[in-house]
Short mmCIF file of C-alpha atoms and ligand atoms in Angstrom, two decimals:
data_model
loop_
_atom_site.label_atom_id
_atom_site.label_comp_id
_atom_site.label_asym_id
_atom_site.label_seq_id
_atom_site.Cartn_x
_atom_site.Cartn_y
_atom_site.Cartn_z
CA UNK A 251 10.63 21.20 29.90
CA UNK A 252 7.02 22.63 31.09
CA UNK A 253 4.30 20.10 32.07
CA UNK A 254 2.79 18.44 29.36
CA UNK A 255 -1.07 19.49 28.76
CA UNK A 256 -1.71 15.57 28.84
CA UNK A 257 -0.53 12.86 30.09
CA UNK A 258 -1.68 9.47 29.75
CA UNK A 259 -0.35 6.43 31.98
CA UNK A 260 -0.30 2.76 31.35
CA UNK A 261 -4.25 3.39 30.45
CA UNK A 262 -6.26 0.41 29.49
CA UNK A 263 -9.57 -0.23 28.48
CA UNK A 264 -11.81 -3.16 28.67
CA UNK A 265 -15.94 -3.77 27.65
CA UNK A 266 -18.29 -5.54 29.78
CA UNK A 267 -19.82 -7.96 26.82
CA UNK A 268 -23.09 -9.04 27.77
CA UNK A 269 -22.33 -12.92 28.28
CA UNK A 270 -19.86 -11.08 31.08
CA UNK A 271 -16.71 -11.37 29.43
CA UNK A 272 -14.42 -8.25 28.67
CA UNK A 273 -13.31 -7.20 25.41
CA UNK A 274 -9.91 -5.42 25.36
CA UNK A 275 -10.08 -2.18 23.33
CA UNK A 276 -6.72 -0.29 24.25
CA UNK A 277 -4.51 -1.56 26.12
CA UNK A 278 -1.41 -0.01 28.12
CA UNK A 279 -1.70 3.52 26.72
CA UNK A 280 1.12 6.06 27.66
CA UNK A 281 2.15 9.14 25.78
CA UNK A 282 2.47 12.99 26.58
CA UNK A 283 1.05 15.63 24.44
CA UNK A 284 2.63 19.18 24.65
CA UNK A 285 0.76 22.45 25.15
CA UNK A 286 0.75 24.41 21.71
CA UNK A 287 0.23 21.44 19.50
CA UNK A 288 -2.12 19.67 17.14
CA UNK A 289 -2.00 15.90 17.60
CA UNK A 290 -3.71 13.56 15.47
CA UNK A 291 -5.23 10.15 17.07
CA UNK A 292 -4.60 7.61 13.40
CA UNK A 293 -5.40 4.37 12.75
CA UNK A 294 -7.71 1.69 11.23
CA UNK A 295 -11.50 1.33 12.33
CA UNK A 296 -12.14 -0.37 15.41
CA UNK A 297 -8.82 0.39 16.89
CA UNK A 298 -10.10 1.73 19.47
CA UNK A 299 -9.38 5.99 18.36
CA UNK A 300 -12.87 7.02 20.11
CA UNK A 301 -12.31 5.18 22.97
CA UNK A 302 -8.80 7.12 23.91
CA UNK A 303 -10.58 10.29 22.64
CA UNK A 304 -13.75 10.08 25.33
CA UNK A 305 -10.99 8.64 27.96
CA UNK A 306 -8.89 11.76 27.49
CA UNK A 307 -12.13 13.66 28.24
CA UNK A 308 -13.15 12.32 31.13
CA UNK A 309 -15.89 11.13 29.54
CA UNK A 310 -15.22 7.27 29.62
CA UNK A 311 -13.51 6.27 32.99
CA UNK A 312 -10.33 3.75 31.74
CA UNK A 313 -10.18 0.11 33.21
CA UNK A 314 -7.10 0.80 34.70
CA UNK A 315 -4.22 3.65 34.25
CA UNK A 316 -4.28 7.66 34.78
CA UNK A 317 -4.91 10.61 32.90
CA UNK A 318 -3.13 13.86 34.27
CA UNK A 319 -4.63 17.26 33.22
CA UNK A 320 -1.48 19.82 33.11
CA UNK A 321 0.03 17.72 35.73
CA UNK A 322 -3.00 16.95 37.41
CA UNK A 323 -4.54 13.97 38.17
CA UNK A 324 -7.82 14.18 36.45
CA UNK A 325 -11.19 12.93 38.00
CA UNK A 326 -14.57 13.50 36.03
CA UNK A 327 -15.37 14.85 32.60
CA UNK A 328 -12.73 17.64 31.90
CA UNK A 329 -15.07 21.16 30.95
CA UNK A 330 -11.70 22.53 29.39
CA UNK A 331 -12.21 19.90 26.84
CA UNK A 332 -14.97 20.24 24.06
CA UNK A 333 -15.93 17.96 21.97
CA UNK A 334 -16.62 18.19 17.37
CA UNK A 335 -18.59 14.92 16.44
CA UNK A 336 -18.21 13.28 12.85
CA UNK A 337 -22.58 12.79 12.91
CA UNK A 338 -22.42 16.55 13.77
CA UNK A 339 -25.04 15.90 16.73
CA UNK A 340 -27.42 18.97 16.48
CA UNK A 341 -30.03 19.70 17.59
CA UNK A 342 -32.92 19.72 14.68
CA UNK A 343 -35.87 21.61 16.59
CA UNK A 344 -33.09 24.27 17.34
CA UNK A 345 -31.78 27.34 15.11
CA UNK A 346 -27.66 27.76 14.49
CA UNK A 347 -27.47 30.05 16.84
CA UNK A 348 -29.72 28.20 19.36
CA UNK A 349 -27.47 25.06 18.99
CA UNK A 350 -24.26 26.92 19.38
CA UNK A 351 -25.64 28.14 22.46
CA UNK A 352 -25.63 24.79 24.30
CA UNK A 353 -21.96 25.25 24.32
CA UNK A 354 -22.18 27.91 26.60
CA UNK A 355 -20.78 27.17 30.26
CA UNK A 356 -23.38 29.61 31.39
CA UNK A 357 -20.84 31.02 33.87
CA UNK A 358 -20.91 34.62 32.20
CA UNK A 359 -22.96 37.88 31.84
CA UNK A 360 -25.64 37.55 29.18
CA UNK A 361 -24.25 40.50 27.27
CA UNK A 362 -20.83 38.30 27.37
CA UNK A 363 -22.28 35.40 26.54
CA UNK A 364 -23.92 37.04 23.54
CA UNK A 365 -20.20 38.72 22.20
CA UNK A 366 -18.67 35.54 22.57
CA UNK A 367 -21.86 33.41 20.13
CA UNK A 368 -21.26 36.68 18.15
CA UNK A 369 -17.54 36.56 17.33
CA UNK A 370 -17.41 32.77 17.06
CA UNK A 371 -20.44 32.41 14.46
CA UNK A 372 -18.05 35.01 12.51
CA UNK A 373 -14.88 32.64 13.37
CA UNK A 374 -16.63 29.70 12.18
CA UNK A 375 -18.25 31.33 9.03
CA UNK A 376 -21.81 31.36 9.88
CA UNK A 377 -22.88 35.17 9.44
CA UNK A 378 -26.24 35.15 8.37
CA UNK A 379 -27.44 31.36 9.32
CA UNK A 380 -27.92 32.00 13.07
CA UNK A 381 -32.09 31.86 12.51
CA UNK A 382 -31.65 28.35 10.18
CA UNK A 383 -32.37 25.07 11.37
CA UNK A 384 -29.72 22.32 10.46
CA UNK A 385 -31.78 20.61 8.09
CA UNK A 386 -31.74 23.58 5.79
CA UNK A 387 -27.74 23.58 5.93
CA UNK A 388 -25.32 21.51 3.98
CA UNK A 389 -23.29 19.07 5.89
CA UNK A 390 -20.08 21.76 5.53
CA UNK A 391 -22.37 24.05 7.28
CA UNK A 392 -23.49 21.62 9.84
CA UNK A 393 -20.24 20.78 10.85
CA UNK A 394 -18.91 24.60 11.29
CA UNK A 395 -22.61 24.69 14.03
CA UNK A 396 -20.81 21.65 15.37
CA UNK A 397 -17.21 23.51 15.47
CA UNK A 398 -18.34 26.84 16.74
CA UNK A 399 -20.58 24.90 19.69
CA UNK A 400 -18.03 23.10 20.86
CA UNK A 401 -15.65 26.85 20.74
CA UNK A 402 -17.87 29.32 22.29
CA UNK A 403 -17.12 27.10 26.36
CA UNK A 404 -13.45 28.62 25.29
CA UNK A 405 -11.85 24.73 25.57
CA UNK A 406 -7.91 24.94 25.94
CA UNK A 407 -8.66 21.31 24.14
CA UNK A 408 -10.60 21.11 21.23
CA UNK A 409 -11.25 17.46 20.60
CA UNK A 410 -12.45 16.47 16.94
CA UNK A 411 -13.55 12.98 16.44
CA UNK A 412 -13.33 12.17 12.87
CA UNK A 413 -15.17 15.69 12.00
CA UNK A 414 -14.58 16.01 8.40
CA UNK A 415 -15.09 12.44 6.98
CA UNK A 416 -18.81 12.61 6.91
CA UNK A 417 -18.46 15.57 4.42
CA UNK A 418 -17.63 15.33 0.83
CA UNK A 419 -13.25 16.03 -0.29
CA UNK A 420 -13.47 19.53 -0.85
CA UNK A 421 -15.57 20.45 1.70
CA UNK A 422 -13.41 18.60 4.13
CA UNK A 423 -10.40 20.29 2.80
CA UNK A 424 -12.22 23.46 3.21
CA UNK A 425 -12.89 23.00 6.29
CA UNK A 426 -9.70 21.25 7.62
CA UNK A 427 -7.86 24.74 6.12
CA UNK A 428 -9.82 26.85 8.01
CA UNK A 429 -9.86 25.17 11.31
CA UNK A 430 -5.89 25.91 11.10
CA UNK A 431 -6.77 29.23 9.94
CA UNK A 432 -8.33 29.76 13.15
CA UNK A 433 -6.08 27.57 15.02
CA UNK A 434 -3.04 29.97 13.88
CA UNK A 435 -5.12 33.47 14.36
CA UNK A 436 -5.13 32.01 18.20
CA UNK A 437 -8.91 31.59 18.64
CA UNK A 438 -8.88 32.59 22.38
CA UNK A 439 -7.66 30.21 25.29
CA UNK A 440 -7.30 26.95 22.17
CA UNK A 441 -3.88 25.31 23.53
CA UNK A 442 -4.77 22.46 21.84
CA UNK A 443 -6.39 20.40 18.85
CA UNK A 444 -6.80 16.75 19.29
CA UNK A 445 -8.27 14.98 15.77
CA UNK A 446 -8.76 11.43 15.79
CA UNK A 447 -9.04 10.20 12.08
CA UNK A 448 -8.04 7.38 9.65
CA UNK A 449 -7.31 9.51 6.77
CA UNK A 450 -3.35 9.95 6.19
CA UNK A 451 -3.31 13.18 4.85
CA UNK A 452 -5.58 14.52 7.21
CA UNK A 453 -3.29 13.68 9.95
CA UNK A 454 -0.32 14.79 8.07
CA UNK A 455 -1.99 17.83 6.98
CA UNK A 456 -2.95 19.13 10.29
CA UNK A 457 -0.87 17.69 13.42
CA UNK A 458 2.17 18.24 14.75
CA UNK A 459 2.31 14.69 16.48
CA UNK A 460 0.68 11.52 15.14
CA UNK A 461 0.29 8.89 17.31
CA UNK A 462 -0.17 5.53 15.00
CA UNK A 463 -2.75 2.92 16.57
CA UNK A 464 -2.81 -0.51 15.99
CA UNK A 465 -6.05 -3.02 16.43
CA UNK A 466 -6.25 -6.18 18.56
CA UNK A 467 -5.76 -4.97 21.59
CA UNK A 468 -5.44 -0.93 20.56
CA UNK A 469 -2.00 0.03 21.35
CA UNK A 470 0.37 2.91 20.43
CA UNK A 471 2.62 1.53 16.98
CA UNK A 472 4.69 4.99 16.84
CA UNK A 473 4.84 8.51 17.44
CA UNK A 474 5.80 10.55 14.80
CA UNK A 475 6.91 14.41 15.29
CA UNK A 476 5.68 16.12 12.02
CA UNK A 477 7.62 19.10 11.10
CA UNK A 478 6.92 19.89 7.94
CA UNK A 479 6.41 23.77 7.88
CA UNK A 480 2.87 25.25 8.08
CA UNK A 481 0.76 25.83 5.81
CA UNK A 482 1.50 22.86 4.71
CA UNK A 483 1.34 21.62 0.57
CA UNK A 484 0.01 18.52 0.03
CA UNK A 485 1.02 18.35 -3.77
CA UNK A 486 4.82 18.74 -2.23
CA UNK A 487 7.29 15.67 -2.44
CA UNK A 488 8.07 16.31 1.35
CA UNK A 489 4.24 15.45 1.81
CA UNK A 490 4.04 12.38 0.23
CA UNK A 491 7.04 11.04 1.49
CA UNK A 492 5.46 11.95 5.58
CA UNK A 493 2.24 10.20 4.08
CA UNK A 494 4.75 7.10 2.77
CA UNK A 495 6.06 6.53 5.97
CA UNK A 496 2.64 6.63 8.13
CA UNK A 497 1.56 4.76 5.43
CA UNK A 498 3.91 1.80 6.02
CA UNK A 499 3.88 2.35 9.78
CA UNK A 500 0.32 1.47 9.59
CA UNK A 501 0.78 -1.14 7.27
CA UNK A 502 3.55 -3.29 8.58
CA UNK A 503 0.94 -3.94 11.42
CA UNK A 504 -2.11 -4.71 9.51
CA UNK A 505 -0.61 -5.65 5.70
CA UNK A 506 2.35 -7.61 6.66
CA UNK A 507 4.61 -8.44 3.96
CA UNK A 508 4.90 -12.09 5.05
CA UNK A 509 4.12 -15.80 3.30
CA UNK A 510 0.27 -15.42 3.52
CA UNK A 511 0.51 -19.49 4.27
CA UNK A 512 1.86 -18.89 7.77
CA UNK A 513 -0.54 -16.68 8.04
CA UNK A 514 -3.71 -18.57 8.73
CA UNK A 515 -1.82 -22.18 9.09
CA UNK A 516 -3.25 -21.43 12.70
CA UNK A 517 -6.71 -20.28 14.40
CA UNK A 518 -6.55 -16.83 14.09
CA UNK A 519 -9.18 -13.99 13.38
CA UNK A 520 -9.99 -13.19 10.33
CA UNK A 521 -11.13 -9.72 8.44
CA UNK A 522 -14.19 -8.81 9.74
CA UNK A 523 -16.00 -7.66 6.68
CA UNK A 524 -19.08 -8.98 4.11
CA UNK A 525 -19.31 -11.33 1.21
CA UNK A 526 -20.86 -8.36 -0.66
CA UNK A 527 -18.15 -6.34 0.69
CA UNK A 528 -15.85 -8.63 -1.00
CA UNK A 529 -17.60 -9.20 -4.55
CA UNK A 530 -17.60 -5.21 -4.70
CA UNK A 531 -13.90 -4.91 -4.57
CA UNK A 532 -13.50 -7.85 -7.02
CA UNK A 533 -15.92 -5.96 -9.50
CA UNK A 534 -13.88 -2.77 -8.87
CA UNK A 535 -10.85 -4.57 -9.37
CA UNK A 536 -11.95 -5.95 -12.29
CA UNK A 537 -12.95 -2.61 -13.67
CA UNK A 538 -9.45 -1.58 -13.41
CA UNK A 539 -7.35 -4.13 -15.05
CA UNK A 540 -7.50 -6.39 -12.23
CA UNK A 541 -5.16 -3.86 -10.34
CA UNK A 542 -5.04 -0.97 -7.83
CA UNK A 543 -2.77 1.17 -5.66
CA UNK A 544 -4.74 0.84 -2.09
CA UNK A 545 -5.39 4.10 -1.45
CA UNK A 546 -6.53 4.39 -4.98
CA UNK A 547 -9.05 1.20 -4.26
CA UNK A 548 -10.29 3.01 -1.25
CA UNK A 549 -11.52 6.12 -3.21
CA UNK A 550 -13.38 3.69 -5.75
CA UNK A 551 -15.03 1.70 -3.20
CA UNK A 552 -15.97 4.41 -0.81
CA UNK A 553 -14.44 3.39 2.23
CA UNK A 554 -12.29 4.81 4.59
CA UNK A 555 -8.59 3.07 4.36
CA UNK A 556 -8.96 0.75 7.45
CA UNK A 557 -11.98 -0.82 6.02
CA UNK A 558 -10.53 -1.22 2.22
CA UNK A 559 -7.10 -2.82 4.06
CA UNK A 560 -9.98 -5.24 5.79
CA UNK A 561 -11.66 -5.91 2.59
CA UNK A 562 -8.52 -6.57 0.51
CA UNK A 563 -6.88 -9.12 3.51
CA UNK A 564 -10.27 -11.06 3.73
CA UNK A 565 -9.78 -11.33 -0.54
CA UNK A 566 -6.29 -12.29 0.09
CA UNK A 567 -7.37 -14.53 2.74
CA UNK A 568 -9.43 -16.30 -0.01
CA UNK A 569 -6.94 -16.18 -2.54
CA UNK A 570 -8.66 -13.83 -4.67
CA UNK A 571 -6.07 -11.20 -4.63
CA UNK A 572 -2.33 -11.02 -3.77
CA UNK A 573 -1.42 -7.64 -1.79
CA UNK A 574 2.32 -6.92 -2.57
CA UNK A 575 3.57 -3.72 -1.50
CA UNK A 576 0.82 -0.85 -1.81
CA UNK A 577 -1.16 -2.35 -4.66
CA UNK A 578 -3.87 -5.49 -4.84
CA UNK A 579 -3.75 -7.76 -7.43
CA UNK A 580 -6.33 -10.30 -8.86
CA UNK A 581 -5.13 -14.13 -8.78
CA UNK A 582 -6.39 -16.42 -11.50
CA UNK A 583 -8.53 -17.95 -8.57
CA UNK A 584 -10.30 -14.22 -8.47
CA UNK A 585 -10.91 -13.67 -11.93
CA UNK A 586 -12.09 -16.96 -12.02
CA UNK A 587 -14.44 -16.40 -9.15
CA UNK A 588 -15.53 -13.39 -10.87
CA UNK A 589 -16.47 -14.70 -14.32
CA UNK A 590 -18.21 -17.38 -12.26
CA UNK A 591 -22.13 -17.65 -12.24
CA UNK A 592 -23.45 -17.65 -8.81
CA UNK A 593 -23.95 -21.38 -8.05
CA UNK A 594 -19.94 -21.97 -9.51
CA UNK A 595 -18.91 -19.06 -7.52
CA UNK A 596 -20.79 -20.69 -4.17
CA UNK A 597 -18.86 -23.59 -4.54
CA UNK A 598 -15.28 -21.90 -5.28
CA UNK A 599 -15.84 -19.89 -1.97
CA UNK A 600 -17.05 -23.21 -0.12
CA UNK A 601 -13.64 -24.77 -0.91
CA UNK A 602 -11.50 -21.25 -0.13
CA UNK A 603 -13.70 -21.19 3.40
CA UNK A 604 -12.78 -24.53 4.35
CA UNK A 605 -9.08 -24.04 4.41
CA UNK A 606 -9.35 -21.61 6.76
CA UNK A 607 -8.58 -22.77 10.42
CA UNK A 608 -10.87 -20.39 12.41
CA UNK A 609 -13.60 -21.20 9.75
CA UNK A 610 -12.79 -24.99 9.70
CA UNK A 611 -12.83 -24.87 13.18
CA UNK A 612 -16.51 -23.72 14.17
CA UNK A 613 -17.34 -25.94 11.10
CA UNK A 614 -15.99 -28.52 12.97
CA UNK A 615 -17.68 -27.77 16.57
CA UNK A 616 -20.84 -28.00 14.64
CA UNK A 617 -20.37 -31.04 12.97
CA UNK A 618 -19.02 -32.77 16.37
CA UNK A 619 -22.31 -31.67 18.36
CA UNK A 620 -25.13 -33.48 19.27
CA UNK A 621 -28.09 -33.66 16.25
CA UNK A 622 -25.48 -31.01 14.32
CA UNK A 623 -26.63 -27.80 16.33
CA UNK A 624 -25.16 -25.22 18.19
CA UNK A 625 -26.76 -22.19 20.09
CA UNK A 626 -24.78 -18.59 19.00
CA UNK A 627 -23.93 -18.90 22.75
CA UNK A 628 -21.89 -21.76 22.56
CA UNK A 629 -20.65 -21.00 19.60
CA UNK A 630 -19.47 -16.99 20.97
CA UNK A 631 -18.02 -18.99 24.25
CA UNK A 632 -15.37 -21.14 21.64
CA UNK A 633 -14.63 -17.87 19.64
CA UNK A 634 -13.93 -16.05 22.76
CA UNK A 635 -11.45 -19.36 24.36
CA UNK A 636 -9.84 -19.11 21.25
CA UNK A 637 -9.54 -15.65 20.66
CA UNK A 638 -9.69 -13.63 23.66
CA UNK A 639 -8.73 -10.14 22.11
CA UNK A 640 -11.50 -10.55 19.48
CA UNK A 641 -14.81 -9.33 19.22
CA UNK A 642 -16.62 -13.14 19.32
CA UNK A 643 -20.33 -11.71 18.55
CA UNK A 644 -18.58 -9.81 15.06
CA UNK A 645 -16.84 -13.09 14.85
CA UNK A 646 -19.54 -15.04 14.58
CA UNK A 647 -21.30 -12.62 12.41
CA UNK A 648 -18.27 -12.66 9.48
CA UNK A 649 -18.48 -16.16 10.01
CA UNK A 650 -21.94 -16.88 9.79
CA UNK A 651 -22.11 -14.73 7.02
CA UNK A 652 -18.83 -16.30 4.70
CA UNK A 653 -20.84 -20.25 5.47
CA UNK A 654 -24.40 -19.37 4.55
CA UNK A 655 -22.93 -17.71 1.18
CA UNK A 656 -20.91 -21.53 0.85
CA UNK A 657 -24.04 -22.91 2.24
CA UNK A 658 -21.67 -24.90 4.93
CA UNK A 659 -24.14 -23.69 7.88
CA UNK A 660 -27.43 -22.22 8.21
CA UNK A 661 -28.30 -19.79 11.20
CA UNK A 662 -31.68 -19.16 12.85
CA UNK A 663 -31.91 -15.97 14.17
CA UNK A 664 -34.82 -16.88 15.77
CA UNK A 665 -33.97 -19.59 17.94
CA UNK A 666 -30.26 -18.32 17.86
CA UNK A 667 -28.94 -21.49 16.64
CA UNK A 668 -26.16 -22.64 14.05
CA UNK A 669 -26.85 -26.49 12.11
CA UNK A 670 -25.21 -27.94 9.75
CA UNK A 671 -26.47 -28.05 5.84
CA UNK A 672 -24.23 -31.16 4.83
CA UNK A 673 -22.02 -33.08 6.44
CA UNK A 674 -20.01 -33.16 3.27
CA UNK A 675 -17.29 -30.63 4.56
P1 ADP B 841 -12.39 3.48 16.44
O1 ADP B 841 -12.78 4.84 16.92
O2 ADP B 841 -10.92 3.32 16.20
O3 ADP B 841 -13.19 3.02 15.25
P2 ADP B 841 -13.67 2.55 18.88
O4 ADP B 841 -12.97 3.21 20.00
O5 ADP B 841 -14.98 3.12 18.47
O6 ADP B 841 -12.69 2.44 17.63
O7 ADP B 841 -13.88 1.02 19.25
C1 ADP B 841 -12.79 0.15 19.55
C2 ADP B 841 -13.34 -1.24 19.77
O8 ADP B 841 -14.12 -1.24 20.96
C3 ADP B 841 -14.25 -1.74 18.65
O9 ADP B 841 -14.03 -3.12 18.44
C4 ADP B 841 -15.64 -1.49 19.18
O10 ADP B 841 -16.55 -2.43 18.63
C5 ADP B 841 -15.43 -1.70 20.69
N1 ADP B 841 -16.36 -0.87 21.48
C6 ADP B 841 -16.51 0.46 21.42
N2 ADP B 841 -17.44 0.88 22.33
C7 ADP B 841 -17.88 -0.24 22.97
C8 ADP B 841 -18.83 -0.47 24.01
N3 ADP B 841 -19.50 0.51 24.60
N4 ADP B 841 -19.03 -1.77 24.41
C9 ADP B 841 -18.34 -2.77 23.84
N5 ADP B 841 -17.42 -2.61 22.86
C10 ADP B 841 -17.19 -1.37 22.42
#
């Protein structure tokens, strides 16, 4: 077998947080990636999918473990790598053509140079823009600047982080069609195509291997070799059954189908999403007949699957829905909580809160200290001896957020401190 293009060995990653601890976001990465092949980087948000991307760069140095470059052991930001960005990043003082210049490794003849902006504006579909500025394009148009930028340095690796999910459906299906349009013509030098998303089809759509991420510390949940012939039908029952399996891949880490009880009979971290977040998937929910298919709820809320799977186990958490299978349900408790004014509904959350052990708990540290006050500090320091492989300053802020709503705690930002409001709890 020839050398793979990548190689990635027991990599791991971990923050500096800035009370000096370390927050693990990947750990123990290994996995090979063929020359000639698409592979899609899939999982929830906050998995840590950008992370691995800008480590397979060069652009983010791991904690520990080795990345080898055809073989090689790599040092330094790779320049056969180029990067697509989901915020597009351009340049807004600068014309299309101007922007798709920066790409340029500067290494050729100007009269080169010049062919090569030429032919990829026509690759990328951008005949006639080159004088524009970006804010005069759409955001499909932006994103081809962004594609034919990061193509005219001729990368052997073209690295796409989430690039079409700032852009409305069909545009991104436009766009994700042509990019294997060019991909298949053999845009000059391109070995590779490395997409990091959370969108099933997209991965299923476009890679040939999907390597499945799971959260808390990021690690590798599967590899799965897609073969379904190119170009590929997504309406086909092959399709959907590629998505189905992804689908529960992804699922049996973060939806697992067991007794929610044993779930949080323990301190352990909890969905870290909104009250508001939470009320808006009731209400959508409750706009259709108190049931919906997940990926279904996604598409009515407007967010990406990770964060609707988020949303739906913090409801479930509360026992406002019940998640069997692929679909969310309402629970008497939800459509209760629902129908509720706002002061009833406060005090049906206060009472769902409080049976919560991670939320009991801080309750608890509050209530034990000294006048009934605790800085965000001490407060971070418990999450984080608790809960090492958690995020303790987004901890505290789903926290802090779920007891004022109850009205359990009050927070001053000011003084950066957590009391107690009564001591009834
Ligand atoms: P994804 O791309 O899957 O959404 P990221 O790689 O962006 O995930 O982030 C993974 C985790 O690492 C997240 O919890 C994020 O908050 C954290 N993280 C990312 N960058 C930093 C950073 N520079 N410092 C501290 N934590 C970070």
């Amino acid at each position: 077998m020839s050398t793979p293009i990548i190689t990635l060995k027991n990599v791991s990653m971990r923050y500096k947080m800035p009370e000096g601890n370390y927050f693990t976001a990947l750990e123990n990465i290994n996995f090979s990636l063929e020359s000639g092949k698409i592979a899609a980087i899939l999982g929830p948000s906050g998995c840590g999918k950008s992370t691995l991307l800008r480590i397979i760069t060069g652009l983010l140095k791991p904690s520990e473990g080795e990345v080898y470059y055809k073989g090689e052991l790599q040092k330094g930001v790779n320049d056969k790598m180029s990067m697509v960005f989901q915020n597009f990043a351009l340049f807004p003082w600068k014309t299309v053509k101007e922007n798709i210049e920066l790409g340029l490794k500067g290494d050729e003849e100007p009269e080169k140079q010049e062919k090569i902006v030429e032919h990829i504006i026509d690759v990328v579909g951008l005949e006639g823009f080159e004088d524009v500025y970006p804010k005069e394009l759409s955001g499909g148009m932006k994103q081809r600047v962004g594609i034919a930028r990061a193509l005219v340095s001729n990368p052997e690796v073209l690295c796409m982080d989430e690039p079409f999910s700032a852009l409305d459906a069909l545009t991104s299906e436009n766009l994700r069609e042509e990019v294997l349009d060019f991909w298949s013509e053999g845009a000059a030098g391109l070995s590779n195509i490395l997409i990091v998303t959370h969108n099933i089809q997209e991965a299923v759509y476009m890679a040939d291997e999907i390597f499945i991420l799971a959260s808390n510390p990021g690690s590798i949940k599967a590899i799965y070799h897609n073969t379904l012939p190119f170009p590929r039908d997504q309406k086909s029952a092959e399709f959907f059954k590629t998505v189905d399996i992804i689908y529960n891949i992804l699922t049996q880490n973060i939806m697992p189908e067991v007794p929610r009880s044993s779930m949080y009979d323990r301190i352990a971290p909890i969905p870290m999403v909104s009250v508001s977040e939470i009320i808006g998937l009731l209400e959508v929910l409750d706009d259709n007949k108190g049931r919906l298919e997940i990926f279904e709820l996604s598409e009515h809320i407007k967010r990406d699957f990770g964060k609707t799977i988020s949303i739906a186990l913090a409801a479930e958490m509360l026992g406002f829905v019940e998640t069997p299978h692929h679909d969310v349900i309402f629970t008497t408790l939800g459509k209760k909580f629902l129908e509720s004014d706002v002061n009833e509904r406060k005090i049906i959350f206060k009472e769902q809160i409080l049976k919560i052990p991670l939320i009991r708990a801080v309750i608890d540290l509050v209530k034990n200290s000294e006048d009934n006050v605790i800085t965000r500090e001490e407060c971070e320091d418990f999450l984080m001896e608790k809960l090492p492989n958690e995020r303790p300053d987004e901890l505290f802020e789903t926290i802090v957020n779920f007891a004022l709503y109850a009205e359990v705690l009050d927070y001053d930002s000011r003084d950066e401190e957590l009391s107690l409001i009564t001591e009834n709890v």
